[in-house]
Coordinates of C-alpha atoms and ligand atoms in Angstrom, one line a residue:
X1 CA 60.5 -53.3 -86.8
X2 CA 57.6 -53.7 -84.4
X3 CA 57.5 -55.6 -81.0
X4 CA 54.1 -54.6 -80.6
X5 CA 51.3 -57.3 -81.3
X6 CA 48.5 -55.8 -83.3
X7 CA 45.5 -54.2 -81.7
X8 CA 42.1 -55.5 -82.6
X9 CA 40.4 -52.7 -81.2
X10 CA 40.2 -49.6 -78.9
X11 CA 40.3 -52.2 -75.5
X12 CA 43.6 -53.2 -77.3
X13 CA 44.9 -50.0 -77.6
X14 CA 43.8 -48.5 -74.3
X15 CA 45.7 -51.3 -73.0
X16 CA 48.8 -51.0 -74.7
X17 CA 48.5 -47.0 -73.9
X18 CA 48.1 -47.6 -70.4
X19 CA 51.0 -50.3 -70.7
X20 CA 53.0 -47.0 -72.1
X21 CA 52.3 -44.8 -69.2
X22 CA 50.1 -42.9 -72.2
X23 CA 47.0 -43.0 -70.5
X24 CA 45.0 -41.3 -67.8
X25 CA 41.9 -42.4 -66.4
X26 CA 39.6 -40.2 -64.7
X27 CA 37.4 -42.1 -62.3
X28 CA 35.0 -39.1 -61.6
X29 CA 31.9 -37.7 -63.7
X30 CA 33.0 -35.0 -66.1
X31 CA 30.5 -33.8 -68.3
X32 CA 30.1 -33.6 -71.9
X33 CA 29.2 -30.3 -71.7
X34 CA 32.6 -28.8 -72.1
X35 CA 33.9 -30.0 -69.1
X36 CA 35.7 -32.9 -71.5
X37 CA 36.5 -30.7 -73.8
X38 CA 38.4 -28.3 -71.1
X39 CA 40.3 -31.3 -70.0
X40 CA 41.3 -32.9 -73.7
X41 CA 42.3 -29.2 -74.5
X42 CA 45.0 -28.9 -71.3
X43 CA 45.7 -32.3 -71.5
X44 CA 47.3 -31.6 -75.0
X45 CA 48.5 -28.6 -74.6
X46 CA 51.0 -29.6 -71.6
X47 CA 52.0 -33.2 -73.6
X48 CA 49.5 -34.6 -71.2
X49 CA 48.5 -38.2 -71.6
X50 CA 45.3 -40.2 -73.2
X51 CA 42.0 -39.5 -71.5
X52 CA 39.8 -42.0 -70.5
X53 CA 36.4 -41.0 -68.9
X54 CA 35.3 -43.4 -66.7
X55 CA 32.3 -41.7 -65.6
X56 CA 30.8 -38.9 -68.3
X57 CA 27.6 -37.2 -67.1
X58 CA 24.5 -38.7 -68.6
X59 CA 26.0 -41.4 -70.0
X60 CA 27.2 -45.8 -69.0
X61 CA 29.2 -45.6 -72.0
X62 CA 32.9 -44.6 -70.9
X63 CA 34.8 -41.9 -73.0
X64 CA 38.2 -41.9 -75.1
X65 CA 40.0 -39.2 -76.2
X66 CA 43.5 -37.9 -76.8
X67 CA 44.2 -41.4 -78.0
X68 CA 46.8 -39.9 -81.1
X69 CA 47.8 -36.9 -79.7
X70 CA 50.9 -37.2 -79.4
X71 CA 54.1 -38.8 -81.5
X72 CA 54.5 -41.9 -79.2
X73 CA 50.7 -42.8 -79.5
X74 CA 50.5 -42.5 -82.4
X75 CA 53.4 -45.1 -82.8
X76 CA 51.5 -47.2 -80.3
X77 CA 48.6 -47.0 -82.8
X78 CA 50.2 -48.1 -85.7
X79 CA 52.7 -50.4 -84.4
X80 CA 56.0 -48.8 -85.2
X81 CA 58.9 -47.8 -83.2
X82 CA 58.9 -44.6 -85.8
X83 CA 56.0 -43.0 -88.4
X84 CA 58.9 -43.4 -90.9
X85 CA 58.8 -46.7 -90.9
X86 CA 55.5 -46.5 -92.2
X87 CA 57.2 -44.5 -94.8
X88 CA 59.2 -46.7 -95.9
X89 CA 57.3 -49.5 -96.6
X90 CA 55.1 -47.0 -98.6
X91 CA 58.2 -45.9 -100.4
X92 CA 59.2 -50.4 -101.1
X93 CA 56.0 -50.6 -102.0
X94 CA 56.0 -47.7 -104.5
X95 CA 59.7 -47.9 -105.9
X96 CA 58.8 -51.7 -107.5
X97 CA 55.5 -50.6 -109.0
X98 CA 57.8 -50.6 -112.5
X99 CA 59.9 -53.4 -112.5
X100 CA 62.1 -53.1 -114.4
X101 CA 63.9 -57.1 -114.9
X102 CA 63.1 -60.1 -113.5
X103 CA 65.1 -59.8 -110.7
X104 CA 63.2 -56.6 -109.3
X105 CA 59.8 -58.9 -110.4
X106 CA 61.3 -61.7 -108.0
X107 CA 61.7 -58.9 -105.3
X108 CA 58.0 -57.7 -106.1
X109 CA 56.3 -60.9 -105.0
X110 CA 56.7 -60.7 -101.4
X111 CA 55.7 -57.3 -101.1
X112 CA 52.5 -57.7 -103.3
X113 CA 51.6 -60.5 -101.1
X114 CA 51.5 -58.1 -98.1
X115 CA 49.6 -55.5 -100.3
X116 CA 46.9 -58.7 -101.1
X117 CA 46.7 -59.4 -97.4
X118 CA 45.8 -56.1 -96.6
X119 CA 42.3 -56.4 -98.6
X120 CA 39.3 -56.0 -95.8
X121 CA 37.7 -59.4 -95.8
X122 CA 33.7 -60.0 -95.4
X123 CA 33.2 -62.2 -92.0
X124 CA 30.0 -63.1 -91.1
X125 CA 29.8 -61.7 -87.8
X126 CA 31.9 -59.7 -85.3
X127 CA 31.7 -57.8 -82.1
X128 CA 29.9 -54.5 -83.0
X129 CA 26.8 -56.9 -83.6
X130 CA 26.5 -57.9 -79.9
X131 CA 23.8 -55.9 -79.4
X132 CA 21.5 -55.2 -82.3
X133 CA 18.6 -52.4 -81.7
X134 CA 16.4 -51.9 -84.7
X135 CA 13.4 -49.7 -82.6
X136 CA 15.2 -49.5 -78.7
X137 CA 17.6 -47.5 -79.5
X138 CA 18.8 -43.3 -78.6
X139 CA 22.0 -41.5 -79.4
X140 CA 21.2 -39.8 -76.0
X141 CA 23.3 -42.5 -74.3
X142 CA 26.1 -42.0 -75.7
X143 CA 28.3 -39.1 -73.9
X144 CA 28.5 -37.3 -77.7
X145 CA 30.2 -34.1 -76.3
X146 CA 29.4 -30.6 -76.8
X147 CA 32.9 -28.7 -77.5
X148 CA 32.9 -25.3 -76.9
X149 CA 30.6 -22.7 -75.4
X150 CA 28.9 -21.4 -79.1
X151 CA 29.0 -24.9 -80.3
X152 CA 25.0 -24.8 -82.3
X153 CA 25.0 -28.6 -79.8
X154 CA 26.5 -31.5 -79.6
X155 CA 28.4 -33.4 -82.3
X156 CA 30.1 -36.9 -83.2
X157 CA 33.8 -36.1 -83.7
X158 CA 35.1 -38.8 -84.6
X159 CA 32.8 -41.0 -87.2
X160 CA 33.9 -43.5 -89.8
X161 CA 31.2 -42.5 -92.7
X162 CA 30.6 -45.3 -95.2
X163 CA 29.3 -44.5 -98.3
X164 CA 29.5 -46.3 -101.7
X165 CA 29.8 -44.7 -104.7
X166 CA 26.4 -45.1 -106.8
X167 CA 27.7 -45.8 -110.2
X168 CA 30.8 -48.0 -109.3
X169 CA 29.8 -49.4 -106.2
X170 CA 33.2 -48.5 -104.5
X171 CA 33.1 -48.1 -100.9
X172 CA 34.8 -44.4 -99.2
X173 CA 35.3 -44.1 -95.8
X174 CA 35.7 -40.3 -94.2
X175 CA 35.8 -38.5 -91.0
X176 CA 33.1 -36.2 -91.0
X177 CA 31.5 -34.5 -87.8
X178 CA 27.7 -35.2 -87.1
X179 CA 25.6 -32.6 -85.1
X180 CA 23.1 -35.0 -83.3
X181 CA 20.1 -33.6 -83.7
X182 CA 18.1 -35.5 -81.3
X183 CA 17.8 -39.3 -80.8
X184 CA 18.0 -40.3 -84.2
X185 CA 18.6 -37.6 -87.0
X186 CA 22.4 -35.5 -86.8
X187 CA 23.7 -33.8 -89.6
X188 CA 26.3 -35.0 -92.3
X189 CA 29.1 -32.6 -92.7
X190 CA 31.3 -34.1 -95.7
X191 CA 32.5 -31.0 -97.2
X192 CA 31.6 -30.1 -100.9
X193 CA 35.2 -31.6 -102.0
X194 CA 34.9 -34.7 -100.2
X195 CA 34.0 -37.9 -101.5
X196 CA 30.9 -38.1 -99.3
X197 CA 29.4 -35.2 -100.9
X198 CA 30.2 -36.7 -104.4
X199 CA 28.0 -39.8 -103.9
X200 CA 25.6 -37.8 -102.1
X201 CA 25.6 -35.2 -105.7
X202 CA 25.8 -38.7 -108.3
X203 CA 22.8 -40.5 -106.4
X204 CA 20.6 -37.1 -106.7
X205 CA 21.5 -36.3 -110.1
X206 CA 19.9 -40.1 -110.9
X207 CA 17.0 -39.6 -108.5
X208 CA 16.4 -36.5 -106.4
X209 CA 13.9 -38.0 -104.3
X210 CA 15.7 -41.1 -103.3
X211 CA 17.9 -41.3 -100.4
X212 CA 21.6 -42.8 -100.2
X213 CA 22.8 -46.0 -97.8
X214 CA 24.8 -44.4 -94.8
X215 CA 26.6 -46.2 -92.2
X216 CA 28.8 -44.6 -89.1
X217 CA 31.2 -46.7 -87.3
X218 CA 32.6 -45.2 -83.8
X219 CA 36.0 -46.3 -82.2
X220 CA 37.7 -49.4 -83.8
X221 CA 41.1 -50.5 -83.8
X222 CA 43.6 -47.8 -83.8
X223 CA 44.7 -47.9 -88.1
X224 CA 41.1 -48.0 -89.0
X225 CA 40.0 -45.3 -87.0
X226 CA 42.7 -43.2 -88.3
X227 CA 41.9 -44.3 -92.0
X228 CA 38.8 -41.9 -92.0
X229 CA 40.7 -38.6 -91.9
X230 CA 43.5 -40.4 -95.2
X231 CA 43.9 -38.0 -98.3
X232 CA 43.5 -40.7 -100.6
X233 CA 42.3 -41.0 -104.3
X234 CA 38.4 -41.4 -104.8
X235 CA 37.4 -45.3 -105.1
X236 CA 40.7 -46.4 -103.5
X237 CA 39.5 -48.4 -100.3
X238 CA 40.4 -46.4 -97.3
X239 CA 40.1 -49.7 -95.3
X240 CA 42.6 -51.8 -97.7
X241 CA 45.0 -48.6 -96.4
X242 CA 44.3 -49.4 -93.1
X243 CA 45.2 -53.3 -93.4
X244 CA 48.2 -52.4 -94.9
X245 CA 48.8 -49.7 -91.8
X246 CA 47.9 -52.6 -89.3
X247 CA 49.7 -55.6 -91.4
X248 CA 46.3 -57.4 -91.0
X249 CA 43.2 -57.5 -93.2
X250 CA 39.9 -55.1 -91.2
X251 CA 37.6 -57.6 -91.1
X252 CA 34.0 -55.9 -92.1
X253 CA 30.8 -57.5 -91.5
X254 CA 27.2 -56.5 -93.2
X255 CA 25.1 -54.5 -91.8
X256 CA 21.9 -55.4 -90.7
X257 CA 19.4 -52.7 -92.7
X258 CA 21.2 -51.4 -95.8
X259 CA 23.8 -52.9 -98.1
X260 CA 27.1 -51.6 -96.7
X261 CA 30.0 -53.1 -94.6
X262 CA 31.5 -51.9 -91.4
X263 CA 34.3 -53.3 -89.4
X264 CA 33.5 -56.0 -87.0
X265 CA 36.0 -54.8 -84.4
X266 CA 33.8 -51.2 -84.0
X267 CA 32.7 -50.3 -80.7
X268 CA 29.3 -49.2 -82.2
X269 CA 27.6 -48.5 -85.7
X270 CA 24.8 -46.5 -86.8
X271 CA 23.2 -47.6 -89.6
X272 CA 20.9 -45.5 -91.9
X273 CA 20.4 -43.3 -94.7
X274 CA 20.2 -39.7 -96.0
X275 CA 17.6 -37.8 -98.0
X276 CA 19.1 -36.2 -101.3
X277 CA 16.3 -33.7 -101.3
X278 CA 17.0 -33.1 -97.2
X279 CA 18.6 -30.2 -95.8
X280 CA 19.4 -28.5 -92.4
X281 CA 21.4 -26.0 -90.8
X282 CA 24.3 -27.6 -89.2
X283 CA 26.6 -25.6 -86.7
X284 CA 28.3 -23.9 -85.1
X285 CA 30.8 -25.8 -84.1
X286 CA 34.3 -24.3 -82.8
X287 CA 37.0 -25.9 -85.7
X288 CA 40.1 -26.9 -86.3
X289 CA 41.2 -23.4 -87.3
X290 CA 40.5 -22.0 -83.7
X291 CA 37.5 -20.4 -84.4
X292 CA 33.7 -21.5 -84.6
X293 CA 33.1 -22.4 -88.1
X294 CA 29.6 -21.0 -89.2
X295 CA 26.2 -22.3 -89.8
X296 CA 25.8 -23.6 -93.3
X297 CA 23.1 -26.5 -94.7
X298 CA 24.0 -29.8 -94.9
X299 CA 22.7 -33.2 -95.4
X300 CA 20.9 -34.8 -92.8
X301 CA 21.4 -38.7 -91.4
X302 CA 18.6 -41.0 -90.0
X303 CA 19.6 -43.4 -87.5
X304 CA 17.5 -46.5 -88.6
X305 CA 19.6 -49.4 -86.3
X306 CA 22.4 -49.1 -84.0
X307 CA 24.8 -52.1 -83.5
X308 CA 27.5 -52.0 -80.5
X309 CA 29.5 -54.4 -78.2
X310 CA 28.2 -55.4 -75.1
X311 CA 30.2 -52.9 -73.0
X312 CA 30.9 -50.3 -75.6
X313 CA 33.4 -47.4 -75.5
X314 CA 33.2 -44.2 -77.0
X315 CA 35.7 -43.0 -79.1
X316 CA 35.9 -39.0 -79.7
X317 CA 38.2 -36.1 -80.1
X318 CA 38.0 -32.5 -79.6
X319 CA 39.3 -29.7 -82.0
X320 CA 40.0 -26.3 -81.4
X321 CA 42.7 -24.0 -81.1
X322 CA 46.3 -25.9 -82.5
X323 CA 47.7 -27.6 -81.4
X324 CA 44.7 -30.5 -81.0
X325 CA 44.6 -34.2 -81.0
X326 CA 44.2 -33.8 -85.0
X327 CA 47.7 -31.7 -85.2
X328 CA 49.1 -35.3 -84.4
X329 CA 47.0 -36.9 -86.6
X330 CA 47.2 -35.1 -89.5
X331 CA 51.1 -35.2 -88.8
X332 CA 50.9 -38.7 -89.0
X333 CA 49.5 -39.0 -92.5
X334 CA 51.9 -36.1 -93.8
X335 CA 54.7 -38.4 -92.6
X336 CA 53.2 -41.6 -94.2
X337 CA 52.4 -40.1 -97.4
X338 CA 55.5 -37.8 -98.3
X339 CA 57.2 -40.9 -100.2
X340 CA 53.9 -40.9 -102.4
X341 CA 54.9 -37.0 -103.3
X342 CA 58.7 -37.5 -103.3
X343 CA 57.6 -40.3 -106.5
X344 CA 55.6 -37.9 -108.0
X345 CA 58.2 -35.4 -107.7
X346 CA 61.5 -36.3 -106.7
X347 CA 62.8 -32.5 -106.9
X348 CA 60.8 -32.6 -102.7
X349 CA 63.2 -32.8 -99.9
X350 CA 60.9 -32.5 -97.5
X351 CA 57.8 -31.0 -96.0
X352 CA 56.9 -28.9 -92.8
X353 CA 53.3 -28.3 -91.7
X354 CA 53.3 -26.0 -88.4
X355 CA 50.4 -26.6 -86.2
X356 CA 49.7 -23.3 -86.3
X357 CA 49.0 -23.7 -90.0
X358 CA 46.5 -25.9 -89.0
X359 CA 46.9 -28.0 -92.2
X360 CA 45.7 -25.8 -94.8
X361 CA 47.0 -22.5 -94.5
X362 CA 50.7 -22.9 -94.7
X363 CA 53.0 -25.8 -96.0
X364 CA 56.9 -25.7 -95.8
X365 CA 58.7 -27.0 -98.9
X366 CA 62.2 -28.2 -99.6
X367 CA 63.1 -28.4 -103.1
X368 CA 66.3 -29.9 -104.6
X369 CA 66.0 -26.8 -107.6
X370 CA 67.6 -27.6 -110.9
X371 CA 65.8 -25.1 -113.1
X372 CA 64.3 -21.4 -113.7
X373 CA 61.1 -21.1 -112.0
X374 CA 61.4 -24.9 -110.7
X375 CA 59.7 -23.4 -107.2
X376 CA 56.6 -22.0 -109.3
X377 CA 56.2 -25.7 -110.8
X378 CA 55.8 -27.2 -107.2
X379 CA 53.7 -24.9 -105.8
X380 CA 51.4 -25.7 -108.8
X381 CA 52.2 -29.3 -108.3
X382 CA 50.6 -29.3 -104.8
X383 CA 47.6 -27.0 -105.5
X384 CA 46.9 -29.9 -108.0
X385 CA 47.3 -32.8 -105.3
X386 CA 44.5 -33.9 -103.5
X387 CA 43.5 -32.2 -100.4
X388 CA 47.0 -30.3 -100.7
X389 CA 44.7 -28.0 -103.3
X390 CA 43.5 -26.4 -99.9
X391 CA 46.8 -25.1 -99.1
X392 CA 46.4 -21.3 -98.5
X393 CA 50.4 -20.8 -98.5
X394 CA 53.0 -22.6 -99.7
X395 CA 56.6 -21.6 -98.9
X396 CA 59.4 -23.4 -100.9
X397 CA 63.0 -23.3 -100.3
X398 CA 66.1 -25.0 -101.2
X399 CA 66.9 -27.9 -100.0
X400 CA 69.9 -26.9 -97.4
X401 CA 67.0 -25.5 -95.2
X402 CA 66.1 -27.1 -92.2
X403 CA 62.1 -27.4 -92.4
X404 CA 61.5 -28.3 -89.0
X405 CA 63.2 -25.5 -87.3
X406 CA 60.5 -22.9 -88.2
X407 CA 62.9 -19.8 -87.1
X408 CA 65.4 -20.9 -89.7
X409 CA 62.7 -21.0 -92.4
X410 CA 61.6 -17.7 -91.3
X411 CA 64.8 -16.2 -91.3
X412 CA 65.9 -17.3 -94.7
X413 CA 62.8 -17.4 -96.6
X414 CA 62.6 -13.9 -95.9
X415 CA 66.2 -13.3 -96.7
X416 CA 65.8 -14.4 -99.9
X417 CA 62.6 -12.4 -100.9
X418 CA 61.8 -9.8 -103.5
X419 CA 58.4 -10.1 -102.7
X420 CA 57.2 -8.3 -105.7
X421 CA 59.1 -10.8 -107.8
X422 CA 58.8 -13.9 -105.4
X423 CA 55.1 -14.1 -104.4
X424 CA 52.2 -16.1 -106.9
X425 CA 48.8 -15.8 -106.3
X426 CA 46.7 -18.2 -107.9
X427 CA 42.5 -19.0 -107.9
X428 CA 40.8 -22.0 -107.0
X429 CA 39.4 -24.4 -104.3
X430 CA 40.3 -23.4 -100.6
X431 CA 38.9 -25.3 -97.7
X432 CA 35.4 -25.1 -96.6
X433 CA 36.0 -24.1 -93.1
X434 CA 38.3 -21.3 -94.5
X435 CA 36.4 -18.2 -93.4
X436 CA 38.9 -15.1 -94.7
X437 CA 37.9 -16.6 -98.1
X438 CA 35.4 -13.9 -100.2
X439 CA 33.2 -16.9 -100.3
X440 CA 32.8 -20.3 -99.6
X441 CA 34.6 -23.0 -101.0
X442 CA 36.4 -21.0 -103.6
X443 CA 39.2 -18.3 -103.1
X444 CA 42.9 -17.7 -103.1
X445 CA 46.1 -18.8 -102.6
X446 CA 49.7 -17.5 -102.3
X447 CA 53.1 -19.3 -102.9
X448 CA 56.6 -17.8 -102.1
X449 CA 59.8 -18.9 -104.0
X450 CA 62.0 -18.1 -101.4
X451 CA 64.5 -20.0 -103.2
X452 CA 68.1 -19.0 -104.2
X453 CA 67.3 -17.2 -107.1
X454 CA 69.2 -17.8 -110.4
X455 CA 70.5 -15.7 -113.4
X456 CA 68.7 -18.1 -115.8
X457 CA 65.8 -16.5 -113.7
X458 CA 66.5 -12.8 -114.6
X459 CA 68.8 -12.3 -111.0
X460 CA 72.1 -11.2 -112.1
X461 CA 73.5 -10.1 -108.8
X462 CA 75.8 -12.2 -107.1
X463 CA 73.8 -14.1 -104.2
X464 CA 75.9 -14.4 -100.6
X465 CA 77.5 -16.8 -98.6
X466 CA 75.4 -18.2 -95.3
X467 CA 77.9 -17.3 -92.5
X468 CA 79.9 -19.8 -90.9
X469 CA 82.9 -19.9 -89.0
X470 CA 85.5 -22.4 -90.3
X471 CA 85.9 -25.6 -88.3
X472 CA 89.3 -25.1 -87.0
X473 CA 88.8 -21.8 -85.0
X474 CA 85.1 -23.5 -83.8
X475 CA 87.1 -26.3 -82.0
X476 CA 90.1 -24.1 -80.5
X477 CA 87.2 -21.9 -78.9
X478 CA 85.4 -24.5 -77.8
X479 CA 88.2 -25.7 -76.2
X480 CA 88.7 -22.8 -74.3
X481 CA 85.2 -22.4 -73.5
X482 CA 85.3 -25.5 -71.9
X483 CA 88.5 -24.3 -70.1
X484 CA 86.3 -21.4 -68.6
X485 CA 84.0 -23.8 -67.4
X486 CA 81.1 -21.7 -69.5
Ligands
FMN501 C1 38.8 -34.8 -86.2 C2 38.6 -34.5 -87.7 C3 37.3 -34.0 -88.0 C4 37.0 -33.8 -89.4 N1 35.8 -33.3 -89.7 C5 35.5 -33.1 -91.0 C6 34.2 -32.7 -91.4 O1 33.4 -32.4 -90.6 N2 33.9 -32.5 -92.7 C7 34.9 -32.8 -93.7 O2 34.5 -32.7 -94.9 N3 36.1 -33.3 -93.4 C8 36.4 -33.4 -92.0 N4 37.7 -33.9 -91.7 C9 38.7 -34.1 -92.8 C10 38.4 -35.4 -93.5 O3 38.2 -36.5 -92.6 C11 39.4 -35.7 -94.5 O4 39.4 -34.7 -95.5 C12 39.2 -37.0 -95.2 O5 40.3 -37.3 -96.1 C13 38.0 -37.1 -96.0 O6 37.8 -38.3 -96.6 P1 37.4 -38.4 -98.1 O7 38.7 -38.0 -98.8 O8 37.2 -39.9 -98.4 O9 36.3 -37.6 -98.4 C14 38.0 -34.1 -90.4 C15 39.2 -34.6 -90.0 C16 39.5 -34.8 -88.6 C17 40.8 -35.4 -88.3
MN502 MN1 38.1 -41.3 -99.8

């Protein structure tokens, strides 16, 4: 599988990028202030490598960015010579959850041993305690960029928020951008679905006027830092994912003023809480979807310590109009999670996000259809799986369509269209940041069986052959071709 040794942290990985020829680093100030942002953006846009800020304005602390953005980092990051591989552990580890004899349990044990070593362990101390500031402390010197010209300021892009859930105690672990504020206060944007916000709502429906335990890692190793952004079920650990991504237990050490863990290996930490009875108008901020998402009141975090190494990088991201660093990203957990759907539902071929669908607005999927209205039952399936309840349209075809090549899905899903007949509309959650939406949080959605249709489905016209010229004439011509020197 891998020839890569495993990276402790984001020296590690800077390193094995630069080993790549994946990284760029840019020995003059830039600042913050868009300038970063401008770069990040072309950078992507032309396949452009990692950036690496030596020198952003205002700041000592030297800038990452691009890190994931594109297929081969990201293969950097996790260790594999391929994403699927990734995927097919997932899929060994999923196929002997029911064994069914004791051979398959004798098969089970050595891959439930690598699911027990990827439990985080507790460690006493680690590197992101090498300097500990309890009162001398600013988020001013860290080079915390601001994005894009109507940006409402500057904001944390790419935060590990630790939370534990007040009535189990089960730590989550998500990716959610933090307006800074000034020195010590920036805003907490977990959106209403996310498991953030449901600790924040069960520790204020116990006490209003308490406040909840909040820590914020920045930049670790290259699986954990990923982890924060993984669509997985509340109360299962996001960092037991990420040992099993990095085939090594994160080691997490206690934090120094409230009762949560944090990885040792993070550059820096903030430590701190928020009010349940605090709120404050977070945003602009120019999104994922291309546009500026718009103001809208949010919780509010207080810095009460901040932990870092000695030298500390800063680990960030910019998003904006697809395709971004998170495109990449998000492809990467798609990948890593379609065996977890196929098990579901087996009747999945495949699945196609375009960037330009920018996650939640349009999903591609290949169905192996073996009864009426089987298409319907998927797109249902997925507005009832996880985050995948955010997705605005859903597009499912037979399985003999190539998802990847977006002109053939257009071609034939269209082909195959009565849309009268063919199109479902259905109710319900739709992403926050979804601004078409009559209101926030709650809307519609649309799904398209632009599958074969069937007479058991009411079709009772005869349904065409795909063109194709037969083999033998394709090879004389193309012998002929050749001939001609075409
Ligand atoms: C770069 C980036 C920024 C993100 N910003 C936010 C955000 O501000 N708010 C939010 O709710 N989700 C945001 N997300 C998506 C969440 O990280 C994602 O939904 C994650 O699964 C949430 O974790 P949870 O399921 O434990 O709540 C962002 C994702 C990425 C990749
Ligand atoms: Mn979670």
């Amino acid at each position: 599988m891998s020839s890569i040794t495993s990276l402790n942290d984001v020296g590690d990985f800077i390193r094995a990028l630069e080993r790549a020829g994946e990284l760029q680093r840019i020995p003059f100030e830039v600042d913050p202030y868009l300038e970063i942002t401008e770069f990040a953006d072309r950078s992507v846009k032309r396949n452009g490598p990692a950036l690496l800020f030596e020198k952003p304005k205002g700041s000592d602390v030297p800038l990452l960015i691009n890190a994931f953005a594109s297929m081969r980092r990201l293969e950097i990051a996790l260790g594999v010579d391929n994403i699927e591989d990734i995927a097919a552990r997932i899929a060994g580890y999923l196929q002997m959850q029911k064994p069914e004899g004791l051979v398959d349990k004798l098969k089970m044990l050595p891959k439930l041993a690598e699911m027990n070593a990827a439990f985080p362990k507790t460690v006493k101390d680690g590197p992101c305690k090498e300097v500990i500031r309890r009162s001398d402390f600013s988020l001013d010197e860290f080079p915390i960029l601001h994005c894009w010209p109507h940006d409402g300021g500057r904001f944390i892009t790419f935060p590990l928020v630790f939370t534990k859930n007040p009535e189990t105690g089960k730590r989550n672990v998500g990716m959610y951008r933090m307006q800074a504020y000034d020195e010590r206060t920036t805003g907490m944007h977990w959106q209403t679905q996310k498991h953030g916000a449901e600790h924040f709502r069960r520790a204020r429906a116990k006490n209003p006027e308490g406040r909840i335990p909040v820590s914020v890692a920045i930049g670790a190793d290259p699986a954990t830092a990923l982890s924060g952004m993984l669509p997985i079920p509340p109360d299962l650990d996001e960092m037991m994912f990420a040992g099993f991504l990095r085939r090594e237990p994160v080691e997490m050490v206690p934090c120094e003023t409230n009762d949560l863990e944090v990885p040792a290996n993070a550059e820096i930490i903030l430590e701190g809480y928020v009010n349940l009875n605090e709120m404050r108008t977070e945003g602009p901020f120019g999104d994922h979807t291309g546009f500026y998402s718009l103001e809208g009141e949010y919780p509010v975090f207080h810095v009460e310590c901040v932990t870092h190494k000695k030298d500390p990088l800063y680990l960030t991201t910019v998003v904006g109009p697809p395709p971004q660093e998170d495109y990449y990203m998000g492809y990467a957990v798609e990948r890593v999670f379609l065996p977890v759907m196929k098990m579901q539902y087996p009747e999945i071929t495949d699945v196609a996000m375009p960037a330009e669908g920018i996650f939640h607005n349009l999903m591609i999927v290949a169905i192996r259809k073996s009864y009426p209205g089987h298409a319907r039952k998927i797109m249902n399936a997925i507005w009832s799986l996880g985050q995948a309840m955010f997705t605005k349209v859903i597009v499912v075809v037979d399985h003999d369509v190539d998802i990847h090549n977006y002109s053939e899905v257009v071609w034939k899903a269209l082909c195959a269209l009565d849309p009268e007949r063919d199109v479902q509309f259905s109710l319900g959650p739709v992403d926050t940041l979804d601004h078409a939406q009559r209101m926030q949080d709650y809307g519609s959605k649309m799904g398209i069986d632009a599958t074969r249709k069937w007479d058991t489905e009411g079709f009772t016209r005869p349904w065409p052959d795909e063109i194709k010229m037969d083999e033998a004439t394709r090879a004389r011509i193309a012998t002929l071709w050749k001939s001609l020197q075409l």
